[in-house]
Amino acid sequence: MIADHGLTLLIPSYKRPEPLAALLGRVRESGIGSEIDIIVADDGPDAGVQEVVRGFSDCGVRLIVNPTNIGYSRNLIQLFNACRTSCAILSADDDLPDVDQIRALLSTPSGFSMGVTIYRSKNGAIYRPVQQGRVTGRYFRPASNHAPGIVYHVPDLANAIAYLARRLDGGCDFALTYPQVVLLMYLLCEGRECRWIPLSPINEGSSEPSGVLNSKGIAYYAGSARLQEFFCLWSILEELEALFPDDPTGELGVMRREHNTNAFGLVSQAVLELKGFDADLWRGSAVFNSLRSVRPSALLKFGADRIRRRFGR
């Protein structure tokens, strides 16, 4: 059981004291703080965040204060390194824990490196539905696009975290904004057990605007950032193909095919937004090579969506 290994709630925080107070207030009301560890990493640094955490000292919340902003991904790595239990679950500072579901999670069998749970919007809609059994390369993006609620067996992450850190040192925008996806990709290549878990221990709270920016200071969801995301993920796949040349699990080839299909939407969104081609971004033939293997259904879906946007239908 996960309870046998211990569970830590990891909360990277960036200048959001009010929603963080709501999150920790639910922890205090439920008494779950006596059953799990909790760490908040303040990446402002922000006096308001620190004051909130100090106000919940009776809940055993540990506080890490970064002297300067180190970014979301490096803050996440820092939290993993500070974790004293074998298992950890991630929450944004504006999310809310479902305490009954956390207690159910503690009774869940362990034996996996990453567990992907249900993630619900504040209105109850399911952002991240779960499948059954193992997480495979086909679902590597749906499984990990949203970081909150993913459960990790921290000792199994050593190689994946080292790879993520190398990508960050190299200025990879995808690693800056989607560290959890990079971790899952590496774990799948290693043949680690990644599993769907039909629980929703962490769900959307106040849903504050994201402060995650790419290396150029652009919001990660902007069209130009999405196009850069394509190239960075392409580079990651090439690196993983070099690190795992025989693709022993077969998952790398599956992730490549899925990326090629998803790439059409990323690239097309950027073209529509930018209204042209940026020579620096459209380097090489990576985009066009990827589009050759796109599933026809994806092309048709994009075409239909574009017509609806254009004509309002």
C-alpha positions as protocol buffer text, in pm:
chain_id: "A"
residue {
  index: 1
  type: MET
  ca { x: 0 y: 0 z: 0 }
}
residue {
  index: 2
  type: ILE
  ca { x: 111 y: 357 z: -62 }
}
residue {
  index: 3
  type: ALA
  ca { x: 66 y: 426 z: 311 }
}
residue {
  index: 4
  type: ASP
  ca { x: 347 y: 178 z: 381 }
}
residue {
  index: 5
  type: HIS
  ca { x: 589 y: 395 z: 179 }
}
residue {
  index: 6
  type: GLY
  ca { x: 463 y: 731 z: 303 }
}
residue {
  index: 7
  type: LEU
  ca { x: 308 y: 1007 z: 90 }
}
residue {
  index: 8
  type: THR
  ca { x: 411 y: 1371 z: 53 }
}
residue {
  index: 9
  type: LEU
  ca { x: 192 y: 1644 z: -94 }
}
residue {
  index: 10
  type: LEU
  ca { x: 424 y: 1863 z: -305 }
}
residue {
  index: 11
  type: ILE
  ca { x: 306 y: 2221 z: -367 }
}
residue {
  index: 12
  type: PRO
  ca { x: 515 y: 2450 z: -587 }
}
residue {
  index: 13
  type: SER
  ca { x: 390 y: 2804 z: -520 }
}
residue {
  index: 14
  type: TYR
  ca { x: 431 y: 3133 z: -702 }
}
residue {
  index: 15
  type: LYS
  ca { x: 273 y: 3447 z: -554 }
}
residue {
  index: 16
  type: ARG
  ca { x: -69 y: 3297 z: -481 }
}
residue {
  index: 17
  type: PRO
  ca { x: -117 y: 3329 z: -104 }
}
residue {
  index: 18
  type: GLU
  ca { x: -499 y: 3333 z: -106 }
}
residue {
  index: 19
  type: PRO
  ca { x: -563 y: 3006 z: -294 }
}
residue {
  index: 20
  type: LEU
  ca { x: -274 y: 2844 z: -104 }
}
residue {
  index: 21
  type: ALA
  ca { x: -449 y: 2941 z: 222 }
}
residue {
  index: 22
  type: ALA
  ca { x: -767 y: 2772 z: 97 }
}
residue {
  index: 23
  type: LEU
  ca { x: -573 y: 2455 z: 13 }
}
residue {
  index: 24
  type: LEU
  ca { x: -399 y: 2441 z: 351 }
}
residue {
  index: 25
  type: GLY
  ca { x: -724 y: 2529 z: 525 }
}
residue {
  index: 26
  type: ARG
  ca { x: -879 y: 2213 z: 387 }
}
residue {
  index: 27
  type: VAL
  ca { x: -575 y: 2019 z: 512 }
}
residue {
  index: 28
  type: ARG
  ca { x: -621 y: 2159 z: 861 }
}
residue {
  index: 29
  type: GLU
  ca { x: -997 y: 2095 z: 872 }
}
residue {
  index: 30
  type: SER
  ca { x: -953 y: 1732 z: 769 }
}
residue {
  index: 31
  type: GLY
  ca { x: -656 y: 1644 z: 985 }
}
residue {
  index: 32
  type: ILE
  ca { x: -488 y: 1479 z: 686 }
}
residue {
  index: 33
  type: GLY
  ca { x: -165 y: 1655 z: 781 }
}
residue {
  index: 34
  type: SER
  ca { x: -105 y: 1388 z: 1044 }
}
residue {
  index: 35
  type: GLU
  ca { x: -122 y: 1114 z: 778 }
}
residue {
  index: 36
  type: ILE
  ca { x: 93 y: 1265 z: 502 }
}
residue {
  index: 37
  type: ASP
  ca { x: 386 y: 1504 z: 470 }
}
residue {
  index: 38
  type: ILE
  ca { x: 336 y: 1843 z: 305 }
}
residue {
  index: 39
  type: ILE
  ca { x: 599 y: 2067 z: 144 }
}
residue {
  index: 40
  type: VAL
  ca { x: 545 y: 2412 z: -7 }
}
residue {
  index: 41
  type: ALA
  ca { x: 822 y: 2556 z: -224 }
}
residue {
  index: 42
  type: ASP
  ca { x: 790 y: 2935 z: -255 }
}
residue {
  index: 43
  type: ASP
  ca { x: 938 y: 3036 z: -591 }
}
residue {
  index: 44
  type: GLY
  ca { x: 856 y: 3408 z: -573 }
}
residue {
  index: 45
  type: PRO
  ca { x: 987 y: 3456 z: -324 }
}
residue {
  index: 46
  type: ASP
  ca { x: 668 y: 3602 z: -181 }
}
residue {
  index: 47
  type: ALA
  ca { x: 616 y: 3730 z: 174 }
}
residue {
  index: 48
  type: GLY
  ca { x: 243 y: 3656 z: 151 }
}
residue {
  index: 49
  type: VAL
  ca { x: 303 y: 3289 z: 68 }
}
residue {
  index: 50
  type: GLN
  ca { x: 552 y: 3257 z: 354 }
}
residue {
  index: 51
  type: GLU
  ca { x: 311 y: 3418 z: 599 }
}
residue {
  index: 52
  type: VAL
  ca { x: 34 y: 3178 z: 495 }
}
residue {
  index: 53
  type: VAL
  ca { x: 254 y: 2872 z: 542 }
}
residue {
  index: 54
  type: ARG
  ca { x: 375 y: 2991 z: 883 }
}
residue {
  index: 55
  type: GLY
  ca { x: 9 y: 3023 z: 983 }
}
residue {
  index: 56
  type: PHE
  ca { x: -32 y: 2649 z: 924 }
}
residue {
  index: 57
  type: SER
  ca { x: 273 y: 2536 z: 1121 }
}
residue {
  index: 58
  type: ASP
  ca { x: 42 y: 2325 z: 1338 }
}
residue {
  index: 59
  type: CYS
  ca { x: -26 y: 2109 z: 1029 }
}
residue {
  index: 60
  type: GLY
  ca { x: 339 y: 2016 z: 989 }
}
residue {
  index: 61
  type: VAL
  ca { x: 382 y: 2200 z: 659 }
}
residue {
  index: 62
  type: ARG
  ca { x: 746 y: 2235 z: 555 }
}
residue {
  index: 63
  type: LEU
  ca { x: 846 y: 2551 z: 369 }
}
residue {
  index: 64
  type: ILE
  ca { x: 1124 y: 2596 z: 114 }
}
residue {
  index: 65
  type: VAL
  ca { x: 1197 y: 2956 z: 13 }
}
residue {
  index: 66
  type: ASN
  ca { x: 1395 y: 3015 z: -304 }
}
residue {
  index: 67
  type: PRO
  ca { x: 1611 y: 3330 z: -280 }
}
residue {
  index: 68
  type: THR
  ca { x: 1526 y: 3403 z: -643 }
}
residue {
  index: 69
  type: ASN
  ca { x: 1278 y: 3262 z: -891 }
}
residue {
  index: 70
  type: ILE
  ca { x: 1411 y: 2935 z: -1041 }
}
residue {
  index: 71
  type: GLY
  ca { x: 1111 y: 2844 z: -1253 }
}
residue {
  index: 72
  type: TYR
  ca { x: 839 y: 2583 z: -1224 }
}
residue {
  index: 73
  type: SER
  ca { x: 1038 y: 2282 z: -1343 }
}
residue {
  index: 74
  type: ARG
  ca { x: 1343 y: 2339 z: -1125 }
}
residue {
  index: 75
  type: ASN
  ca { x: 1114 y: 2408 z: -832 }
}
residue {
  index: 76
  type: LEU
  ca { x: 949 y: 2071 z: -894 }
}
residue {
  index: 77
  type: ILE
  ca { x: 1287 y: 1895 z: -900 }
}
residue {
  index: 78
  type: GLN
  ca { x: 1373 y: 2068 z: -573 }
}
residue {
  index: 79
  type: LEU
  ca { x: 1054 y: 1936 z: -417 }
}
residue {
  index: 80
  type: PHE
  ca { x: 1133 y: 1580 z: -525 }
}
residue {
  index: 81
  type: ASN
  ca { x: 1481 y: 1613 z: -375 }
}
residue {
  index: 82
  type: ALA
  ca { x: 1335 y: 1740 z: -46 }
}
residue {
  index: 83
  type: CYS
  ca { x: 1083 y: 1456 z: -23 }
}
residue {
  index: 84
  type: ARG
  ca { x: 1141 y: 1224 z: 276 }
}
residue {
  index: 85
  type: THR
  ca { x: 879 y: 966 z: 179 }
}
residue {
  index: 86
  type: SER
  ca { x: 896 y: 721 z: -110 }
}
residue {
  index: 87
  type: CYS
  ca { x: 571 y: 842 z: -268 }
}
residue {
  index: 88
  type: ALA
  ca { x: 465 y: 1194 z: -361 }
}
residue {
  index: 89
  type: ILE
  ca { x: 165 y: 1361 z: -522 }
}
residue {
  index: 90
  type: LEU
  ca { x: 174 y: 1701 z: -689 }
}
residue {
  index: 91
  type: SER
  ca { x: -74 y: 1985 z: -636 }
}
residue {
  index: 92
  type: ALA
  ca { x: -76 y: 2336 z: -778 }
}
residue {
  index: 93
  type: ASP
  ca { x: -113 y: 2608 z: -515 }
}
residue {
  index: 94
  type: ASP
  ca { x: -460 y: 2693 z: -648 }
}
residue {
  index: 95
  type: ASP
  ca { x: -588 y: 2333 z: -643 }
}
residue {
  index: 96
  type: LEU
  ca { x: -789 y: 2168 z: -367 }
}
residue {
  index: 97
  type: PRO
  ca { x: -736 y: 1822 z: -218 }
}
residue {
  index: 98
  type: ASP
  ca { x: -1020 y: 1575 z: -187 }
}
residue {
  index: 99
  type: VAL
  ca { x: -925 y: 1432 z: 150 }
}
residue {
  index: 100
  type: ASP
  ca { x: -1140 y: 1120 z: 126 }
}
residue {
  index: 101
  type: GLN
  ca { x: -979 y: 1041 z: -208 }
}
residue {
  index: 102
  type: ILE
  ca { x: -630 y: 1097 z: -62 }
}
residue {
  index: 103
  type: ARG
  ca { x: -711 y: 850 z: 213 }
}
residue {
  index: 104
  type: ALA
  ca { x: -832 y: 604 z: -51 }
}
residue {
  index: 105
  type: LEU
  ca { x: -505 y: 663 z: -236 }
}
residue {
  index: 106
  type: LEU
  ca { x: -309 y: 571 z: 77 }
}
residue {
  index: 107
  type: SER
  ca { x: -483 y: 231 z: 65 }
}
residue {
  index: 108
  type: THR
  ca { x: -399 y: 182 z: -304 }
}
residue {
  index: 109
  type: PRO
  ca { x: -143 y: -89 z: -391 }
}
residue {
  index: 110
  type: SER
  ca { x: 198 y: 53 z: -471 }
}
residue {
  index: 111
  type: GLY
  ca { x: 450 y: -100 z: -711 }
}
residue {
  index: 112
  type: PHE
  ca { x: 437 y: 169 z: -980 }
}
residue {
  index: 113
  type: SER
  ca { x: 671 y: 453 z: -1071 }
}
residue {
  index: 114
  type: MET
  ca { x: 399 y: 695 z: -1179 }
}
residue {
  index: 115
  type: GLY
  ca { x: 27 y: 684 z: -1109 }
}
residue {
  index: 116
  type: VAL
  ca { x: -213 y: 898 z: -1310 }
}
residue {
  index: 117
  type: THR
  ca { x: -534 y: 997 z: -1133 }
}
residue {
  index: 118
  type: ILE
  ca { x: -852 y: 1173 z: -1243 }
}
residue {
  index: 119
  type: TYR
  ca { x: -829 y: 1552 z: -1246 }
}
residue {
  index: 120
  type: ARG
  ca { x: -1156 y: 1748 z: -1229 }
}
residue {
  index: 121
  type: SER
  ca { x: -1233 y: 2111 z: -1301 }
}
residue {
  index: 122
  type: LYS
  ca { x: -1385 y: 2332 z: -1031 }
}
residue {
  index: 123
  type: ASN
  ca { x: -1720 y: 2271 z: -1203 }
}
residue {
  index: 124
  type: GLY
  ca { x: -1680 y: 1894 z: -1184 }
}
residue {
  index: 125
  type: ALA
  ca { x: -1586 y: 1833 z: -1549 }
}
residue {
  index: 126
  type: ILE
  ca { x: -1314 y: 1575 z: -1601 }
}
residue {
  index: 127
  type: TYR
  ca { x: -998 y: 1727 z: -1748 }
}
residue {
  index: 128
  type: ARG
  ca { x: -802 y: 1403 z: -1726 }
}
residue {
  index: 129
  type: PRO
  ca { x: -1008 y: 1085 z: -1748 }
}
residue {
  index: 130
  type: VAL
  ca { x: -836 y: 760 z: -1663 }
}
residue {
  index: 131
  type: GLN
  ca { x: -818 y: 440 z: -1862 }
}
residue {
  index: 132
  type: GLN
  ca { x: -753 y: 98 z: -1712 }
}
residue {
  index: 133
  type: GLY
  ca { x: -429 y: -78 z: -1632 }
}
residue {
  index: 134
  type: ARG
  ca { x: -98 y: 56 z: -1763 }
}
residue {
  index: 135
  type: VAL
  ca { x: -34 y: 401 z: -1908 }
}
residue {
  index: 136
  type: THR
  ca { x: 111 y: 345 z: -2255 }
}
residue {
  index: 137
  type: GLY
  ca { x: 290 y: 573 z: -2500 }
}
residue {
  index: 138
  type: ARG
  ca { x: -31 y: 631 z: -2690 }
}
residue {
  index: 139
  type: TYR
  ca { x: -166 y: 835 z: -2398 }
}
residue {
  index: 140
  type: PHE
  ca { x: 157 y: 1003 z: -2289 }
}
residue {
  index: 141
  type: ARG
  ca { x: 16 y: 1354 z: -2346 }
}
residue {
  index: 142
  type: PRO
  ca { x: -341 y: 1305 z: -2214 }
}
residue {
  index: 143
  type: ALA
  ca { x: -196 y: 1129 z: -1909 }
}
residue {
  index: 144
  type: SER
  ca { x: 49 y: 1403 z: -1815 }
}
residue {
  index: 145
  type: ASN
  ca { x: -51 y: 1735 z: -1972 }
}
residue {
  index: 146
  type: HIS
  ca { x: -196 y: 1835 z: -1635 }
}
residue {
  index: 147
  type: ALA
  ca { x: 61 y: 1792 z: -1359 }
}
residue {
  index: 148
  type: PRO
  ca { x: -162 y: 1804 z: -1048 }
}
residue {
  index: 149
  type: GLY
  ca { x: -275 y: 1471 z: -911 }
}
residue {
  index: 150
  type: ILE
  ca { x: 8 y: 1264 z: -1060 }
}
residue {
  index: 151
  type: VAL
  ca { x: 158 y: 1025 z: -804 }
}
residue {
  index: 152
  type: TYR
  ca { x: 527 y: 934 z: -811 }
}
residue {
  index: 153
  type: HIS
  ca { x: 746 y: 670 z: -652 }
}
residue {
  index: 154
  type: VAL
  ca { x: 1031 y: 913 z: -600 }
}
residue {
  index: 155
  type: PRO
  ca { x: 1327 y: 668 z: -588 }
}
residue {
  index: 156
  type: ASP
  ca { x: 1236 y: 552 z: -941 }
}
residue {
  index: 157
  type: LEU
  ca { x: 1272 y: 904 z: -1081 }
}
residue {
  index: 158
  type: ALA
  ca { x: 1649 y: 943 z: -1046 }
}
residue {
  index: 159
  type: ASN
  ca { x: 1739 y: 890 z: -1414 }
}
residue {
  index: 160
  type: ALA
  ca { x: 1431 y: 1074 z: -1540 }
}
residue {
  index: 161
  type: ILE
  ca { x: 1502 y: 1376 z: -1319 }
}
residue {
  index: 162
  type: ALA
  ca { x: 1865 y: 1382 z: -1432 }
}
residue {
  index: 163
  type: TYR
  ca { x: 1748 y: 1384 z: -1794 }
}
residue {
  index: 164
  type: LEU
  ca { x: 1494 y: 1660 z: -1723 }
}
residue {
  index: 165
  type: ALA
  ca { x: 1769 y: 1868 z: -1559 }
}
residue {
  index: 166
  type: ARG
  ca { x: 1991 y: 1829 z: -1867 }
}
residue {
  index: 167
  type: ARG
  ca { x: 1708 y: 1949 z: -2090 }
}
residue {
  index: 168
  type: LEU
  ca { x: 1655 y: 2249 z: -1862 }
}
residue {
  index: 169
  type: ASP
  ca { x: 2025 y: 2332 z: -1868 }
}
residue {
  index: 170
  type: GLY
  ca { x: 2005 y: 2325 z: -2247 }
}
residue {
  index: 171
  type: GLY
  ca { x: 1720 y: 2578 z: -2251 }
}
residue {
  index: 172
  type: CYS
  ca { x: 1445 y: 2337 z: -2361 }
}
residue {
  index: 173
  type: ASP
  ca { x: 1111 y: 2520 z: -2357 }
}
residue {
  index: 174
  type: PHE
  ca { x: 915 y: 2197 z: -2335 }
}
residue {
  index: 175
  type: ALA
  ca { x: 1106 y: 2094 z: -2022 }
}
residue {
  index: 176
  type: LEU
  ca { x: 1037 y: 2439 z: -1876 }
}
residue {
  index: 177
  type: THR
  ca { x: 661 y: 2410 z: -1915 }
}
residue {
  index: 178
  type: TYR
  ca { x: 585 y: 2035 z: -1916 }
}
residue {
  index: 179
  type: PRO
  ca { x: 837 y: 1866 z: -1683 }
}
residue {
  index: 180
  type: GLN
  ca { x: 584 y: 1597 z: -1589 }
}
residue {
  index: 181
  type: VAL
  ca { x: 552 y: 1491 z: -1954 }
}
residue {
  index: 182
  type: VAL
  ca { x: 931 y: 1458 z: -1988 }
}
residue {
  index: 183
  type: LEU
  ca { x: 939 y: 1243 z: -1673 }
}
residue {
  index: 184
  type: LEU
  ca { x: 666 y: 1013 z: -1804 }
}
residue {
  index: 185
  type: MET
  ca { x: 835 y: 977 z: -2143 }
}
residue {
  index: 186
  type: TYR
  ca { x: 1162 y: 874 z: -1981 }
}
residue {
  index: 187
  type: LEU
  ca { x: 994 y: 632 z: -1741 }
}
residue {
  index: 188
  type: LEU
  ca { x: 811 y: 464 z: -2030 }
}
residue {
  index: 189
  type: CYS
  ca { x: 1138 y: 428 z: -2222 }
}
residue {
  index: 190
  type: GLU
  ca { x: 1296 y: 267 z: -1916 }
}
residue {
  index: 191
  type: GLY
  ca { x: 1010 y: 20 z: -1894 }
}
residue {
  index: 192
  type: ARG
  ca { x: 888 y: 150 z: -1559 }
}
residue {
  index: 193
  type: GLU
  ca { x: 538 y: 69 z: -1442 }
}
residue {
  index: 194
  type: CYS
  ca { x: 305 y: 365 z: -1504 }
}
residue {
  index: 195
  type: ARG
  ca { x: -54 y: 307 z: -1403 }
}
residue {
  index: 196
  type: TRP
  ca { x: -398 y: 465 z: -1421 }
}
residue {
  index: 197
  type: ILE
  ca { x: -556 y: 518 z: -1078 }
}
residue {
  index: 198
  type: PRO
  ca { x: -937 y: 575 z: -1073 }
}
residue {
  index: 199
  type: LEU
  ca { x: -931 y: 830 z: -791 }
}
residue {
  index: 200
  type: SER
  ca { x: -940 y: 1212 z: -791 }
}
residue {
  index: 201
  type: PRO
  ca { x: -731 y: 1318 z: -490 }
}
residue {
  index: 202
  type: ILE
  ca { x: -637 y: 1661 z: -632 }
}
residue {
  index: 203
  type: ASN
  ca { x: -880 y: 1879 z: -826 }
}
residue {
  index: 204
  type: GLU
  ca { x: -896 y: 2228 z: -965 }
}
residue {
  index: 205
  type: GLY
  ca { x: -960 y: 2501 z: -710 }
}
residue {
  index: 206
  type: SER
  ca { x: -976 y: 2872 z: -790 }
}
residue {
  index: 207
  type: SER
  ca { x: -806 y: 2821 z: -1128 }
}
residue {
  index: 208
  type: GLU
  ca { x: -578 y: 3125 z: -1126 }
}
residue {
  index: 209
  type: PRO
  ca { x: -416 y: 3238 z: -1454 }
}
residue {
  index: 210
  type: SER
  ca { x: -100 y: 3039 z: -1521 }
}
residue {
  index: 211
  type: GLY
  ca { x: 229 y: 3220 z: -1472 }
}
residue {
  index: 212
  type: VAL
  ca { x: 432 y: 2958 z: -1661 }
}
residue {
  index: 213
  type: LEU
  ca { x: 635 y: 3121 z: -1940 }
}
residue {
  index: 214
  type: ASN
  ca { x: 876 y: 2981 z: -2195 }
}
residue {
  index: 215
  type: SER
  ca { x: 1238 y: 3092 z: -2230 }
}
residue {
  index: 216
  type: LYS
  ca { x: 1131 y: 3398 z: -2431 }
}
residue {
  index: 217
  type: GLY
  ca { x: 886 y: 3512 z: -2164 }
}
residue {
  index: 218
  type: ILE
  ca { x: 582 y: 3403 z: -2370 }
}
residue {
  index: 219
  type: ALA
  ca { x: 282 y: 3228 z: -2215 }
}
residue {
  index: 220
  type: TYR
  ca { x: 313 y: 2856 z: -2285 }
}
residue {
  index: 221
  type: TYR
  ca { x: -30 y: 2840 z: -2452 }
}
residue {
  index: 222
  type: ALA
  ca { x: 42 y: 3110 z: -2716 }
}
residue {
  index: 223
  type: GLY
  ca { x: 63 y: 2997 z: -3079 }
}
residue {
  index: 224
  type: SER
  ca { x: 432 y: 3079 z: -3117 }
}
residue {
  index: 225
  type: ALA
  ca { x: 508 y: 2896 z: -2792 }
}
residue {
  index: 226
  type: ARG
  ca { x: 312 y: 2592 z: -2915 }
}
residue {
  index: 227
  type: LEU
  ca { x: 521 y: 2588 z: -3230 }
}
residue {
  index: 228
  type: GLN
  ca { x: 841 y: 2602 z: -3027 }
}
residue {
  index: 229
  type: GLU
  ca { x: 695 y: 2326 z: -2812 }
}
residue {
  index: 230
  type: PHE
  ca { x: 671 y: 2110 z: -3124 }
}
residue {
  index: 231
  type: PHE
  ca { x: 1040 y: 2148 z: -3204 }
}
residue {
  index: 232
  type: CYS
  ca { x: 1152 y: 2090 z: -2846 }
}
residue {
  index: 233
  type: LEU
  ca { x: 947 y: 1773 z: -2816 }
}
residue {
  index: 234
  type: TRP
  ca { x: 1081 y: 1657 z: -3152 }
}
residue {
  index: 235
  type: SER
  ca { x: 1433 y: 1707 z: -3013 }
}
residue {
  index: 236
  type: ILE
  ca { x: 1346 y: 1512 z: -2697 }
}
residue {
  index: 237
  type: LEU
  ca { x: 1222 y: 1220 z: -2907 }
}
residue {
  index: 238
  type: GLU
  ca { x: 1543 y: 1223 z: -3109 }
}
residue {
  index: 239
  type: GLU
  ca { x: 1752 y: 1223 z: -2791 }
}
residue {
  index: 240
  type: LEU
  ca { x: 1551 y: 940 z: -2640 }
}
residue {
  index: 241
  type: GLU
  ca { x: 1593 y: 741 z: -2963 }
}
residue {
  index: 242
  type: ALA
  ca { x: 1969 y: 781 z: -2920 }
}
residue {
  index: 243
  type: LEU
  ca { x: 1955 y: 685 z: -2550 }
}
residue {
  index: 244
  type: PHE
  ca { x: 1725 y: 385 z: -2616 }
}
residue {
  index: 245
  type: PRO
  ca { x: 1828 y: 288 z: -2972 }
}
residue {
  index: 246
  type: ASP
  ca { x: 1651 y: -46 z: -2978 }
}
residue {
  index: 247
  type: ASP
  ca { x: 1332 y: 91 z: -2818 }
}
residue {
  index: 248
  type: PRO
  ca { x: 1315 y: -218 z: -2593 }
}
residue {
  index: 249
  type: THR
  ca { x: 967 y: -137 z: -2462 }
}
residue {
  index: 250
  type: GLY
  ca { x: 822 y: -26 z: -2797 }
}
residue {
  index: 251
  type: GLU
  ca { x: 679 y: 280 z: -2620 }
}
residue {
  index: 252
  type: LEU
  ca { x: 916 y: 527 z: -2786 }
}
residue {
  index: 253
  type: GLY
  ca { x: 788 y: 444 z: -3132 }
}
residue {
  index: 254
  type: VAL
  ca { x: 431 y: 480 z: -3011 }
}
residue {
  index: 255
  type: MET
  ca { x: 507 y: 822 z: -2859 }
}
residue {
  index: 256
  type: ARG
  ca { x: 671 y: 933 z: -3184 }
}
residue {
  index: 257
  type: ARG
  ca { x: 358 y: 842 z: -3381 }
}
residue {
  index: 258
  type: GLU
  ca { x: 133 y: 1016 z: -3132 }
}
residue {
  index: 259
  type: HIS
  ca { x: 347 y: 1329 z: -3141 }
}
residue {
  index: 260
  type: ASN
  ca { x: 337 y: 1332 z: -3519 }
}
residue {
  index: 261
  type: THR
  ca { x: -41 y: 1324 z: -3506 }
}
residue {
  index: 262
  type: ASN
  ca { x: -72 y: 1586 z: -3233 }
}
residue {
  index: 263
  type: ALA
  ca { x: 184 y: 1804 z: -3410 }
}
residue {
  index: 264
  type: PHE
  ca { x: -61 y: 1891 z: -3684 }
}
residue {
  index: 265
  type: GLY
  ca { x: -284 y: 2072 z: -3437 }
}
residue {
  index: 266
  type: LEU
  ca { x: 11 y: 2249 z: -3271 }
}
residue {
  index: 267
  type: VAL
  ca { x: 158 y: 2368 z: -3599 }
}
residue {
  index: 268
  type: SER
  ca { x: -174 y: 2469 z: -3752 }
}
residue {
  index: 269
  type: GLN
  ca { x: -272 y: 2667 z: -3441 }
}
residue {
  index: 270
  type: ALA
  ca { x: 54 y: 2860 z: -3462 }
}
residue {
  index: 271
  type: VAL
  ca { x: 12 y: 2932 z: -3834 }
}
residue {
  index: 272
  type: LEU
  ca { x: -340 y: 3066 z: -3778 }
}
residue {
  index: 273
  type: GLU
  ca { x: -225 y: 3287 z: -3492 }
}
residue {
  index: 274
  type: LEU
  ca { x: 99 y: 3409 z: -3649 }
}
residue {
  index: 275
  type: LYS
  ca { x: -55 y: 3445 z: -3996 }
}
residue {
  index: 276
  type: GLY
  ca { x: 265 y: 3336 z: -4160 }
}
residue {
  index: 277
  type: PHE
  ca { x: 590 y: 3150 z: -4128 }
}
residue {
  index: 278
  type: ASP
  ca { x: 872 y: 3231 z: -3890 }
}
residue {
  index: 279
  type: ALA
  ca { x: 1190 y: 3113 z: -4058 }
}
residue {
  index: 280
  type: ASP
  ca { x: 1368 y: 3057 z: -3729 }
}
residue {
  index: 281
  type: LEU
  ca { x: 1091 y: 2830 z: -3603 }
}
residue {
  index: 282
  type: TRP
  ca { x: 1020 y: 2646 z: -3927 }
}
residue {
  index: 283
  type: ARG
  ca { x: 1376 y: 2521 z: -3955 }
}
residue {
  index: 284
  type: GLY
  ca { x: 1454 y: 2194 z: -4130 }
}
residue {
  index: 285
  type: SER
  ca { x: 1183 y: 1962 z: -4249 }
}
residue {
  index: 286
  type: ALA
  ca { x: 1074 y: 1830 z: -3909 }
}
residue {
  index: 287
  type: VAL
  ca { x: 722 y: 1967 z: -3938 }
}
residue {
  index: 288
  type: PHE
  ca { x: 661 y: 1827 z: -4281 }
}
residue {
  index: 289
  type: ASN
  ca { x: 819 y: 1491 z: -4205 }
}
residue {
  index: 290
  type: SER
  ca { x: 591 y: 1457 z: -3904 }
}
residue {
  index: 291
  type: LEU
  ca { x: 278 y: 1545 z: -4097 }
}
residue {
  index: 292
  type: ARG
  ca { x: 334 y: 1258 z: -4338 }
}
residue {
  index: 293
  type: SER
  ca { x: 235 y: 1009 z: -4070 }
}
residue {
  index: 294
  type: VAL
  ca { x: -58 y: 1202 z: -3924 }
}
residue {
  index: 295
  type: ARG
  ca { x: -374 y: 997 z: -3894 }
}
residue {
  index: 296
  type: PRO
  ca { x: -627 y: 1108 z: -4158 }
}
residue {
  index: 297
  type: SER
  ca { x: -890 y: 1146 z: -3885 }
}
residue {
  index: 298
  type: ALA
  ca { x: -677 y: 1417 z: -3724 }
}
residue {
  index: 299
  type: LEU
  ca { x: -658 y: 1610 z: -4049 }
}
residue {
  index: 300
  type: LEU
  ca { x: -1033 y: 1586 z: -4097 }
}
residue {
  index: 301
  type: LYS
  ca { x: -1102 y: 1695 z: -3740 }
}
residue {
  index: 302
  type: PHE
  ca { x: -879 y: 2000 z: -3775 }
}
residue {
  index: 303
  type: GLY
  ca { x: -1041 y: 2089 z: -4107 }
}
residue {
  index: 304
  type: ALA
  ca { x: -1388 y: 2070 z: -3954 }
}
residue {
  index: 305
  type: ASP
  ca { x: -1284 y: 2275 z: -3649 }
}
residue {
  index: 306
  type: ARG
  ca { x: -1132 y: 2542 z: -3872 }
}
residue {
  index: 307
  type: ILE
  ca { x: -1451 y: 2568 z: -4080 }
}
residue {
  index: 308
  type: ARG
  ca { x: -1660 y: 2607 z: -3765 }
}
residue {
  index: 309
  type: ARG
  ca { x: -1435 y: 2885 z: -3639 }
}
residue {
  index: 310
  type: ARG
  ca { x: -1438 y: 3061 z: -3974 }
}
residue {
  index: 311
  type: PHE
  ca { x: -1812 y: 3047 z: -4036 }
}
residue {
  index: 312
  type: GLY
  ca { x: -1940 y: 3031 z: -3680 }
}
residue {
  index: 313
  type: ARG
  ca { x: -2088 y: 2682 z: -3707 }
}
